[in-house]
Short mmCIF file of C-alpha atoms in Angstrom, two decimals:
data_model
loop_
_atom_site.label_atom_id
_atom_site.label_comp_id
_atom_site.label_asym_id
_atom_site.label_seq_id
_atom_site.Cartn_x
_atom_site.Cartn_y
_atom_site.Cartn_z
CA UNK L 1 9.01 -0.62 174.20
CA UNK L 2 12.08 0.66 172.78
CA UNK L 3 13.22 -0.39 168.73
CA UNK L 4 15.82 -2.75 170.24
CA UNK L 5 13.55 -4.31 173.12
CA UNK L 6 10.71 -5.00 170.19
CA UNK L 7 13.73 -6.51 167.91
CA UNK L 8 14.62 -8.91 170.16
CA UNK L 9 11.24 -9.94 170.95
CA UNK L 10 10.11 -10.16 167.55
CA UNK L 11 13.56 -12.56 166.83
CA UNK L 12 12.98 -14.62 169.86
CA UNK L 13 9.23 -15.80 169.09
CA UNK L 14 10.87 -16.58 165.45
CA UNK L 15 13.72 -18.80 167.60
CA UNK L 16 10.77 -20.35 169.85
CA UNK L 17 9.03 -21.29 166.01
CA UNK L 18 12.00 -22.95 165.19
CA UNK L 19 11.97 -21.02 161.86
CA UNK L 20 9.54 -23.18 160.35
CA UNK L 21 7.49 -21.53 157.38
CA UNK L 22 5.03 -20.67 159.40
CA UNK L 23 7.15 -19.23 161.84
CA UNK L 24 8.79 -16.79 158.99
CA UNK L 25 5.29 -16.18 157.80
CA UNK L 26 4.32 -14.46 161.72
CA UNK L 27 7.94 -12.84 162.06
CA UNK L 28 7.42 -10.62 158.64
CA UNK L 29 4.01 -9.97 159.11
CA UNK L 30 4.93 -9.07 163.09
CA UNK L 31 7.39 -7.08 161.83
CA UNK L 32 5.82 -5.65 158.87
CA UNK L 33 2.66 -4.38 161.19
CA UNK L 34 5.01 -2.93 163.86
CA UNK L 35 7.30 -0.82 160.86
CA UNK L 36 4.15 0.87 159.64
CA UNK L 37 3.01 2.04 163.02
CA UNK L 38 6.04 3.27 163.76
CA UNK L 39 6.41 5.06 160.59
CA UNK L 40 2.51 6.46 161.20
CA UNK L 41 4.12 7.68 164.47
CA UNK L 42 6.63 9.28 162.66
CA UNK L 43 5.14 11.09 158.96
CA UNK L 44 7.89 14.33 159.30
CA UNK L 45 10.31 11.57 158.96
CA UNK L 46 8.60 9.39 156.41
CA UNK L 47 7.91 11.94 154.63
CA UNK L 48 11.71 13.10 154.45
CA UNK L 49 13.08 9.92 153.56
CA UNK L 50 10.57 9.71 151.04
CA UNK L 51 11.59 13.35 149.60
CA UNK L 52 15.02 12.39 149.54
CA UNK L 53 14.70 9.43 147.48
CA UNK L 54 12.11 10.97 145.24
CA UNK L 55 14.62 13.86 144.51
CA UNK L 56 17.72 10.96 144.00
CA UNK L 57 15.29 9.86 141.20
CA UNK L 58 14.82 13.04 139.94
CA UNK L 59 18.24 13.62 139.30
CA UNK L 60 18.84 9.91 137.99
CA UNK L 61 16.30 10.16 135.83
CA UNK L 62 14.82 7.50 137.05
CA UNK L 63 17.71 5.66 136.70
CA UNK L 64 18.17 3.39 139.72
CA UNK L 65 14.97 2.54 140.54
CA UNK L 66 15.31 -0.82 142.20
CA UNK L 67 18.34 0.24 144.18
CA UNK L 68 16.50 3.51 145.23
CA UNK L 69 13.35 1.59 145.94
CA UNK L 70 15.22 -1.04 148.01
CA UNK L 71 16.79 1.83 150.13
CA UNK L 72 13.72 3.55 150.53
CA UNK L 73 11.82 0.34 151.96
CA UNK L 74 14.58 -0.28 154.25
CA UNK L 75 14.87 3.55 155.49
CA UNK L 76 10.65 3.83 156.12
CA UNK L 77 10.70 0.59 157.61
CA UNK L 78 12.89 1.06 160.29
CA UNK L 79 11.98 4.74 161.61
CA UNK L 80 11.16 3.30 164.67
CA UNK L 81 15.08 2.91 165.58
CA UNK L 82 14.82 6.95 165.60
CA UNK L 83 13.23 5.89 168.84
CA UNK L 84 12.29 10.10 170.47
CA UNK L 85 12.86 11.39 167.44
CA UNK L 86 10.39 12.37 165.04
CA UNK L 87 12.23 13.31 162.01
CA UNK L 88 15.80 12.58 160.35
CA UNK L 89 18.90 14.42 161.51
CA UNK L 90 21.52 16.11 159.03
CA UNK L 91 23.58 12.66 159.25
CA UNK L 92 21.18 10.21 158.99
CA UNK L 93 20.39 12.74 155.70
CA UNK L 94 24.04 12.00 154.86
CA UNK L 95 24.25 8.92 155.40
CA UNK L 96 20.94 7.78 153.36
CA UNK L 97 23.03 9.77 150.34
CA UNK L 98 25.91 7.65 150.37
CA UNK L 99 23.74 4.96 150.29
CA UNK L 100 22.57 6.27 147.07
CA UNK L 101 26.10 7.13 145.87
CA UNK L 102 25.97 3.83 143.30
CA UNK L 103 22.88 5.65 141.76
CA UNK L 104 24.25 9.35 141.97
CA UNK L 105 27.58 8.75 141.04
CA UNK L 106 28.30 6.53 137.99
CA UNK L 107 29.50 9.18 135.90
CA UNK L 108 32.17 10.17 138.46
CA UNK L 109 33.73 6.95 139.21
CA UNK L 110 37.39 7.93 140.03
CA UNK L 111 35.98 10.70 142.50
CA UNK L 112 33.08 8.58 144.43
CA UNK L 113 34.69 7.25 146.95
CA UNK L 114 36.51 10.24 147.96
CA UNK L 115 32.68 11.23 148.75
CA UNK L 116 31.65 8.17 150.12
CA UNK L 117 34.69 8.50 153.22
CA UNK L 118 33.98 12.11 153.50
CA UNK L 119 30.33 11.51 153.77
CA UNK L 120 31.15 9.16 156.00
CA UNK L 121 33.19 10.78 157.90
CA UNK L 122 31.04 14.00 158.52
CA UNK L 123 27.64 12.08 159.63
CA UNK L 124 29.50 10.30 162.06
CA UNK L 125 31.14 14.00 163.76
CA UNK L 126 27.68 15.48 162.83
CA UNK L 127 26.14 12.82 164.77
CA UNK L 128 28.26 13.49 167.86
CA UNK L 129 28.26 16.91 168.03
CA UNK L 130 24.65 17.55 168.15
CA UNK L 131 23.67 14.63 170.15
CA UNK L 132 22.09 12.64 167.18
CA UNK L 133 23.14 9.30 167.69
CA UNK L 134 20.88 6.94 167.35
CA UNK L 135 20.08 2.81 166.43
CA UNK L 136 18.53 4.38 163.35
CA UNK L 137 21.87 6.37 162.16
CA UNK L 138 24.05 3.21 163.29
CA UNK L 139 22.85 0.73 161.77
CA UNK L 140 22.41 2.70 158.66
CA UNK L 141 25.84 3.72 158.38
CA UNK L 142 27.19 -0.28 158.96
CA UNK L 143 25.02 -1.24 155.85
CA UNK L 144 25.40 2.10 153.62
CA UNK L 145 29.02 1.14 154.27
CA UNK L 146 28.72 -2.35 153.32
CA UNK L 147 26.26 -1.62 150.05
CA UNK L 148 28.32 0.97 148.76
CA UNK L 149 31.81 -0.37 148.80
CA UNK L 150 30.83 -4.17 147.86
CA UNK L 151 28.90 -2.59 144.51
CA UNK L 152 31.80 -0.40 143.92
CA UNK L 153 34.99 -3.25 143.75
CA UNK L 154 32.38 -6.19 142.76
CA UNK L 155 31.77 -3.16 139.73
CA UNK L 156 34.92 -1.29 138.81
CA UNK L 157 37.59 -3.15 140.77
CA UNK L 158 39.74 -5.47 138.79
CA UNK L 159 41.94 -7.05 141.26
CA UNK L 160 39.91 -10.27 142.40
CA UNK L 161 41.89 -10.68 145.17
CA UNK L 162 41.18 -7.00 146.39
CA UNK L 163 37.13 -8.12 145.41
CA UNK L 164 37.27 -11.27 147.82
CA UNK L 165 38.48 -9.54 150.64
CA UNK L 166 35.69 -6.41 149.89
CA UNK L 167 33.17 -9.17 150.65
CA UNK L 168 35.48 -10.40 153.93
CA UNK L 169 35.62 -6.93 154.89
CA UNK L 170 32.08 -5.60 154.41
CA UNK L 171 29.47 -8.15 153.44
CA UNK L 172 30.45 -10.82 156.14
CA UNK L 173 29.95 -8.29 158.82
CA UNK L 174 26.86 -7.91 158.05
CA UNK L 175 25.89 -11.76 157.30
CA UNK L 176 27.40 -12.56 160.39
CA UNK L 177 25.58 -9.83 162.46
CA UNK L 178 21.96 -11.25 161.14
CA UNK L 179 22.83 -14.90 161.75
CA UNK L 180 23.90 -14.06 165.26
CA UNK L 181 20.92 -12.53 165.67
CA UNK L 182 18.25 -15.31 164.09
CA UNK L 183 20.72 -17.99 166.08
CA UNK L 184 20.61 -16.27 170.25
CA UNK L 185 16.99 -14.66 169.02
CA UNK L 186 17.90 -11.27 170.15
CA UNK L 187 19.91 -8.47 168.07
CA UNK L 188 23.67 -9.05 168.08
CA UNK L 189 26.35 -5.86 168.55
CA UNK L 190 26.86 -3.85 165.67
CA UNK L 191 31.33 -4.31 164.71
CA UNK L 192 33.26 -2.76 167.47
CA UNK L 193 35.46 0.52 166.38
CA UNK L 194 38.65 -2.80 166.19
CA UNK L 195 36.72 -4.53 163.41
CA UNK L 196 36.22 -1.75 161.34
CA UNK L 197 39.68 -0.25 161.13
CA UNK L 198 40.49 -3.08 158.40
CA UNK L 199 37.52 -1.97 156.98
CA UNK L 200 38.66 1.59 156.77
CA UNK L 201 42.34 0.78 155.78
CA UNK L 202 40.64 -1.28 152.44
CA UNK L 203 38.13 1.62 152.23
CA UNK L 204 41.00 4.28 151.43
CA UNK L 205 42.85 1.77 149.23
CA UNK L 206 39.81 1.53 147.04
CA UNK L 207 39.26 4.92 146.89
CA UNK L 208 42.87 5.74 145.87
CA UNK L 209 42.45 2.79 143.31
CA UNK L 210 39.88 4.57 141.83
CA UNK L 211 41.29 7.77 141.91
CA UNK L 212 44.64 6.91 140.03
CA UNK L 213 42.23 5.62 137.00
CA UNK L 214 42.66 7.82 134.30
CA UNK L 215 39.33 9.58 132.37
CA UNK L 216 38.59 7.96 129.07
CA UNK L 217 39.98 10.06 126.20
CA UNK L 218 37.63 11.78 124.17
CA UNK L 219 37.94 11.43 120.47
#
């Protein structure tokens, strides 16, 4: 049974529950049991998302933790969307380091989005090219996007209006994705390439925003 195929199942016996308590209660612990035997299936690539976070600390300081421990969960615990493959590819490495990018880069504020749309840019051509797409890398990429950008205008954007429609262009996405999902009880489509070109217009406005801010001057 393919990542996808178990996904929906999993979401409809949570629809058939009626999403009681109870019904919650079975859905994690369904989908909690099927995460670690796919990641069992899978150590090279638990073991490399593990590395990479482990070095992201490293370099932090430790600084980060719950941000790096949140990504980590989320990365081990959906390895199975790798679905043949056994270990991470170069843009799924990318893409896990953008996600990290509010943890890696707070001393380089003007420059991290710059990084963030060429990182984002390259896994997706990476991903192509060597015939390394998969649900894994997508869905990744949709919520690296959408944690990334929302912490960096909800922190260092002053414009509210320019903060409101951050959340309109990458948080409800995602919201709106899940809810479809819990409501038909199978996994809804990721954005098509026409939703996300707003998404990309705001994404180089930020960037430039934060680019024209000028470095504090030393005394």
């Amino acid at each position: 049974m393919g990542s996808r195929e178990a996904t929906d199942a999993l979401l409809t016996a949570l629809r058939e529950d009626g999403w009681r308590p109870a019904g919650w209660a079975r859905f994690l612990g369904r989908a909690a049991r099927r995460s670690a035997v796919q990641a069992a299936r899978r150590p090279r690539a638990l073991t490399e998302v593990t590395a990479l976070h482990g070095a992201v600390l490293l370099l932090t300081r430790g600084q980060g933790r719950r941000w790096i421990t949140v990504s980590w969960a989320l990365a081990a615990a959906h390895l199975g969307m790798l679905e043949q493959r056994s270990r991470l590819s170069v843009a799924d490495v990318l893409t896990l380091c953008r996600a990290s990018l509010p943890v890696l880069g707070t001393r380089h504020v003007r420059w991290i989005g710059i990084v963030a749309i060429a990182t984002d840019v390259a896994d997706g051509r990476l991903a192509r090219r060597r015939h390394a797409v998969c649900p894994f890398g997508t869905y990744a990429d949709h919520l690296a996007d959408a944690a990334f950008w929302t912490w960096l205008v909800m922190r260092h954007e002053p414009n509210r209006y320019l903060r409101a429609a951050a959340l309109a262009v990458w948080a409800a996405p995602v919201v709106t994705v899940t809810a479809c999902s819990l409501t038909r009880g199978r996994m809804a489509q990721a954005p098509r390439p026409v939703v996300l070109r707003p998404a990309a217009a705001m994404q180089a406005l930020i960037a430039l925003r934060r680019l024209r801010d000028r470095p504090p001057q030393r005394a």
